[in-house]
Tab-separated table of C-alpha atoms in Angstrom:
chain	number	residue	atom	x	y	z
A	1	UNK	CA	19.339	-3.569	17.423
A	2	UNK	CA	19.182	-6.035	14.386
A	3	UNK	CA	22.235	-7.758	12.832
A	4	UNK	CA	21.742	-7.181	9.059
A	5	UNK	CA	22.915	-9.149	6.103
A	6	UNK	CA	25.639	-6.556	5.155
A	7	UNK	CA	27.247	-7.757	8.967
A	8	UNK	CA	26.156	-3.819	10.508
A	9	UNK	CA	24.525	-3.756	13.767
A	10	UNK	CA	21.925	-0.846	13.871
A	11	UNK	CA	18.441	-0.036	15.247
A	12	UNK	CA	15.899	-0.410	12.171
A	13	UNK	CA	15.640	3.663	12.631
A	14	UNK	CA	19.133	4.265	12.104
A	15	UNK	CA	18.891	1.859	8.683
A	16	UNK	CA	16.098	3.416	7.506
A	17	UNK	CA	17.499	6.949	7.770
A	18	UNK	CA	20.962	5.179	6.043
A	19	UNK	CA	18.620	4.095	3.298
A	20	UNK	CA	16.615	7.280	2.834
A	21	UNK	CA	20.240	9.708	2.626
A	22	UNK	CA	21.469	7.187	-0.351
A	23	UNK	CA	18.193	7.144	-1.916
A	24	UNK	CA	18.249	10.782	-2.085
A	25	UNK	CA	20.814	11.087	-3.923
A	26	UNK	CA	19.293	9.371	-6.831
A	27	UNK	CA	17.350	12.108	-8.488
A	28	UNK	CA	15.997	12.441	-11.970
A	29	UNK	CA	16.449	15.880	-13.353
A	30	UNK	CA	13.068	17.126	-15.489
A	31	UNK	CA	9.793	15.981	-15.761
A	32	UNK	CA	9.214	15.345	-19.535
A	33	UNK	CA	5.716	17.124	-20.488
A	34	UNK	CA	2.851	15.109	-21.634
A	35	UNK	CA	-0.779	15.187	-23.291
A	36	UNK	CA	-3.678	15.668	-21.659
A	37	UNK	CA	-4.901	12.528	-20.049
A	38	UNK	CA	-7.451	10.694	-19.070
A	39	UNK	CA	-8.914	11.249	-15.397
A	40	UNK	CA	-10.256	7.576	-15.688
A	41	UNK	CA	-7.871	4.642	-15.285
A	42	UNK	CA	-7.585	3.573	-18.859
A	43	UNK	CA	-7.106	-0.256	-18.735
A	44	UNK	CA	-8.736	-2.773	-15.790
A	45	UNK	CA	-5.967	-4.224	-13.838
A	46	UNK	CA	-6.413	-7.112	-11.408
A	47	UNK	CA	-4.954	-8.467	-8.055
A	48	UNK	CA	-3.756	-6.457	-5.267
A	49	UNK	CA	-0.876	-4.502	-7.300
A	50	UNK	CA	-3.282	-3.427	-9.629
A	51	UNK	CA	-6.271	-2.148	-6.840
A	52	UNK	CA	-3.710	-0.206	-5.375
A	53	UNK	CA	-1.775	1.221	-8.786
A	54	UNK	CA	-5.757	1.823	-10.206
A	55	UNK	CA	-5.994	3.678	-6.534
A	56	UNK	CA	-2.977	5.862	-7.064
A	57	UNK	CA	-3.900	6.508	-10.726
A	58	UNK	CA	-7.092	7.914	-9.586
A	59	UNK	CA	-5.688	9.989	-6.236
A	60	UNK	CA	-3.007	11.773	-8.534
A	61	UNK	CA	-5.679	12.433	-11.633
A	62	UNK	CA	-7.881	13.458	-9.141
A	63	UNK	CA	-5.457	16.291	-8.277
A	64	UNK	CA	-4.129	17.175	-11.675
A	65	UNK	CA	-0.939	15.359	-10.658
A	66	UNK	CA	-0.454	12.555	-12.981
A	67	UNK	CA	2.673	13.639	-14.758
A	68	UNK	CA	4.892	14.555	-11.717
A	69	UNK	CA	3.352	11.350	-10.020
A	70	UNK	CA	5.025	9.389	-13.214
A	71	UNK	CA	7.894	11.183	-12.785
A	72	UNK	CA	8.126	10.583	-9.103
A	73	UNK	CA	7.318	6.903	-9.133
A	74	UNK	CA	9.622	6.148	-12.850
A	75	UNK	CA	12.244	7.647	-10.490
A	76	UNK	CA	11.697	5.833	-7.435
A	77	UNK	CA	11.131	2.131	-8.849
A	78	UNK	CA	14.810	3.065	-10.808
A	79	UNK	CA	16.671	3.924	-7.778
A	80	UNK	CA	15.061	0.955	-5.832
A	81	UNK	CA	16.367	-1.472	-8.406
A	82	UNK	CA	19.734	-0.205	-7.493
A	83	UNK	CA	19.485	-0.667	-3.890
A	84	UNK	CA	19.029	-4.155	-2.648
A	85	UNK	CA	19.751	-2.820	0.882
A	86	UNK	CA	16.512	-0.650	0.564
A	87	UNK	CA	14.396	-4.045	-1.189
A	88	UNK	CA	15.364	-6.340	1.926
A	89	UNK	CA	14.584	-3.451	4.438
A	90	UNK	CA	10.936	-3.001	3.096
A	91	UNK	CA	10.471	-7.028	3.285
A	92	UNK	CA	11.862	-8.012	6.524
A	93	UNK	CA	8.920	-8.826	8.403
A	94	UNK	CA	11.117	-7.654	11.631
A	95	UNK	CA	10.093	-4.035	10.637
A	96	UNK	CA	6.906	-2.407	11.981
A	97	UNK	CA	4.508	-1.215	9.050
A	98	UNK	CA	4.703	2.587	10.139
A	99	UNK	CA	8.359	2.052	10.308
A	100	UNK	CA	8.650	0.888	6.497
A	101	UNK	CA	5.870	3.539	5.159
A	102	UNK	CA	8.648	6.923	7.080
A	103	UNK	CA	11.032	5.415	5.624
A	104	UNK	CA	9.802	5.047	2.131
A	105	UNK	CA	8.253	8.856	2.831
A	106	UNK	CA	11.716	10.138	3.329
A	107	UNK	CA	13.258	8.333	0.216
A	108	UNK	CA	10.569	10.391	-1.914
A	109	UNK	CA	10.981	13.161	-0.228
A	110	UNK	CA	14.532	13.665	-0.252
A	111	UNK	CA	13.692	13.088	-4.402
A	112	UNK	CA	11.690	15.776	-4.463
A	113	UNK	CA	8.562	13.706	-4.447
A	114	UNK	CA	5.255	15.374	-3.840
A	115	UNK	CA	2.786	14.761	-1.567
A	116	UNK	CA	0.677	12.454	-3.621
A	117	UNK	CA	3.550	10.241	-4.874
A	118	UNK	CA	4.710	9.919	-0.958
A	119	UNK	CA	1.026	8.687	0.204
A	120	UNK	CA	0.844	6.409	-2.200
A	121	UNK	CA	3.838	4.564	-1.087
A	122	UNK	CA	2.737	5.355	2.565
A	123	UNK	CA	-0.326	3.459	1.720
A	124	UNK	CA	1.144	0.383	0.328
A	125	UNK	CA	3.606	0.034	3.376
A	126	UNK	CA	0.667	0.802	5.683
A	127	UNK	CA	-1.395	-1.748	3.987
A	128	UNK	CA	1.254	-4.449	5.108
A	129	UNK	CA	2.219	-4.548	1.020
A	130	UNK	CA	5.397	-3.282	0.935
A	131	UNK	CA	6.432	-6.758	-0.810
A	132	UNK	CA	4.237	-6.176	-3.486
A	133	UNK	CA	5.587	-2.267	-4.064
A	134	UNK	CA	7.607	-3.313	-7.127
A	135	UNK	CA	4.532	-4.646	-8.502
A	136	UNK	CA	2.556	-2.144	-7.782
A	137	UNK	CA	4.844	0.729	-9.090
A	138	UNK	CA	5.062	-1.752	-12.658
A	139	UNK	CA	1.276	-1.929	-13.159
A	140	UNK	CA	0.812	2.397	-12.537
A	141	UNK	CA	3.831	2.394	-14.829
A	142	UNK	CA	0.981	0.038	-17.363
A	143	UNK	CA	-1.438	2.643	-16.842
A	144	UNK	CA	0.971	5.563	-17.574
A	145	UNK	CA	1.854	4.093	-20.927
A	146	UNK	CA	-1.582	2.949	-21.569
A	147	UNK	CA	-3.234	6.509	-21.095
A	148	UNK	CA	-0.395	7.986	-23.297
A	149	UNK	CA	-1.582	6.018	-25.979
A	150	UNK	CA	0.908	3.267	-25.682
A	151	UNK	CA	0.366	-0.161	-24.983
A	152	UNK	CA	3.273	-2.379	-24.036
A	153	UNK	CA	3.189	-6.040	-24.906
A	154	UNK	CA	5.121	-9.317	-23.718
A	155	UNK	CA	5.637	-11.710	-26.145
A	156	UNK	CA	7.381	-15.170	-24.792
A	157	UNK	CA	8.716	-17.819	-27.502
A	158	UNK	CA	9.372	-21.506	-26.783
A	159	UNK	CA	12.788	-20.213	-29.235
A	160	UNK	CA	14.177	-16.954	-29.146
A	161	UNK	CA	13.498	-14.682	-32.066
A	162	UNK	CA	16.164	-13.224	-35.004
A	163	UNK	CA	15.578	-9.914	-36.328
A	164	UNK	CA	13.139	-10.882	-38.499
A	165	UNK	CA	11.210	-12.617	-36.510
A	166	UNK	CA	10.321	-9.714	-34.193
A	167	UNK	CA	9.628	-6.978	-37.122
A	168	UNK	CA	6.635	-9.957	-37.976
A	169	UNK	CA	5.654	-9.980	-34.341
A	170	UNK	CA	5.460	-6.628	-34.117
A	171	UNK	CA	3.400	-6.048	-37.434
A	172	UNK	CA	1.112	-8.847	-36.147
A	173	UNK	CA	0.735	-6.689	-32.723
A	174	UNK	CA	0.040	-3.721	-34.737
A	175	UNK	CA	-3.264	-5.667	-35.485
A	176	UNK	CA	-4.308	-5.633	-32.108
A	177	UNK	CA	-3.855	-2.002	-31.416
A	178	UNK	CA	-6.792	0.938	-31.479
A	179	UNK	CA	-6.150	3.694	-34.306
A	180	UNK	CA	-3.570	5.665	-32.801
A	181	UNK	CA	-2.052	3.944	-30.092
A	182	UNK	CA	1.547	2.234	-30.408
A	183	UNK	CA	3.677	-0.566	-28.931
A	184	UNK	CA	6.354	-1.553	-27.192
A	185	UNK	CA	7.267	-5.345	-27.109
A	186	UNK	CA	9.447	-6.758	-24.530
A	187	UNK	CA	10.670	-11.101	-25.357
A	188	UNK	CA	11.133	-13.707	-22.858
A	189	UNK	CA	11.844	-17.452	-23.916
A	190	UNK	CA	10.400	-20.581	-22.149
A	191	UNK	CA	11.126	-23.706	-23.875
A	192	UNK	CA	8.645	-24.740	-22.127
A	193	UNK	CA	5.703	-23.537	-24.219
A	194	UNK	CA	7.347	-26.035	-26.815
A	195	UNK	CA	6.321	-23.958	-29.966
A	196	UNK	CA	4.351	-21.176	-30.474
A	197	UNK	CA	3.969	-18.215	-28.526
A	198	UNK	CA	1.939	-16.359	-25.588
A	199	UNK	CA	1.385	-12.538	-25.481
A	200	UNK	CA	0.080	-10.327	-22.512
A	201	UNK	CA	-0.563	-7.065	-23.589
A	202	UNK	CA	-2.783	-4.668	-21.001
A	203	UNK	CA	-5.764	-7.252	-20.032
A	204	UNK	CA	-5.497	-9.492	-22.850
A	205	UNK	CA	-3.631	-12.710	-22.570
A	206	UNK	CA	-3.275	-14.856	-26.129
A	207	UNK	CA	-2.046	-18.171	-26.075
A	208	UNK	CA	-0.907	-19.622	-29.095
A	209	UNK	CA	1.538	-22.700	-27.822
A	210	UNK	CA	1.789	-25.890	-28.636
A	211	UNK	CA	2.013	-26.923	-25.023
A	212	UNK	CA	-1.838	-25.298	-24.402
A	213	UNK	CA	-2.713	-26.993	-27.162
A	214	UNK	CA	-1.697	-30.305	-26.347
A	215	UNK	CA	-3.442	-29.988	-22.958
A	216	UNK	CA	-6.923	-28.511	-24.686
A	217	UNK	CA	-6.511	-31.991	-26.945
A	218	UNK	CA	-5.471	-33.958	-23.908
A	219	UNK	CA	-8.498	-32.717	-22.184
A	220	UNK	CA	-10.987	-33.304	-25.095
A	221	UNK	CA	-9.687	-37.082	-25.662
A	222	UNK	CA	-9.853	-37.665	-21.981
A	223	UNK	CA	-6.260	-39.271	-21.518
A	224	UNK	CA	-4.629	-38.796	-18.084
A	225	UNK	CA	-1.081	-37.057	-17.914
């Protein structure tokens, strides 16, 4: 028996199951139809979230399964923002891999979650990466929107942007896009950046700060910070 933060005393079987029943009851009615999409993963994506959201990508196209895997994991990644309980159960270190991967099985399952959306999660607990399922749910979420035709961008500002100044940012974006695709922009600020601007959007990364820039001229003059 483990004593956990919430001050309950229970074997890591009878949290799990606790955590699985409340999951369950956060379901998403519908699964919204979509285009026909590509069987290919349509953007590279890097690290160990993106292997393993590439992997599930593939696994669910393979099967014809992409849009109830969207829906499954859209679903999922909501309700596990709402339950803290669930986040710190899947990262304490205490809990045997198998034990994580049921657990996270029976959460999907109690969704309505088929097969393919349960192994994947299976897999990432298995894996010892259940730390990393957040991330990994974000980047197939990348891939969703990206084979849709959309392309989500993050634009971060040493100053936060009026109105205006995001209807500019957005035309510039438009730029960047392929005929027919679309964006959606997301702003963070970092004052850090000084002036200017970054943007990540899929596997591009554009710098345009003041603060890289003083480094690259730093760099070329050869003067030591």
């Amino acid at each position: 028996r483990i004593l956990f933060a919430d001050g309950a005393e229970e074997t890591l079987a009878d949290r799990g199951a606790m955590l699985a029943r409340g999951l369950g009851r956060t379901r998403r009615a519908g699964t919204r139809a979509l285009s026909s999409l590509p069987e290919t993963p349509p953007l590279p994506l890097f690290g160990i979230g993106g292997r393993y959201a590439t992997a599930i990508y593939t696994a669910a196209a393979k099967k014809g399964e992409l849009e109830k895997v969207d829906t499954d994991l859209k679903a999922f990644s909501e309700a596990l923002e709402g339950m803290p309980a669930l986040t710190a159960f899947i990262g304490n270190p205490n809990v045997p891999r198998a034990e994580k991967a049921a657990t996270l099985v029976a959460c999907l399952d109690k969704m309505g979650g088929c097969t393919t959306s349960k192994n994947a999660v299976a897999v990432v607990a298995d894996g010892g990466r259940s730390t990393d399922l957040k991330k990994v749910l974000s980047m197939f979420n990348e891939l969703m929107v990206a084979a849709k035709g959309e392309v989500t961008a993050h634009v971060t500002t040493a100053q936060e942007l009026d109105a205006a100044g995001q209807a500019a940012m957005s035309k510039s974006l438009d730029e960047l896009l392929a005929k027919g695709q679309a964006v959606t922009v997301s702003y963070s600020v970092d004052p850090g950046l000084i002036s200017g601007h970054t943007i990540e959007m899929g596997d591009k990364f554009i710098d345009y700060s003041a603060a890289t820039q003083l480094k690259k001229l730093t760099a070329l003059l050869g003067i030591g910070v």
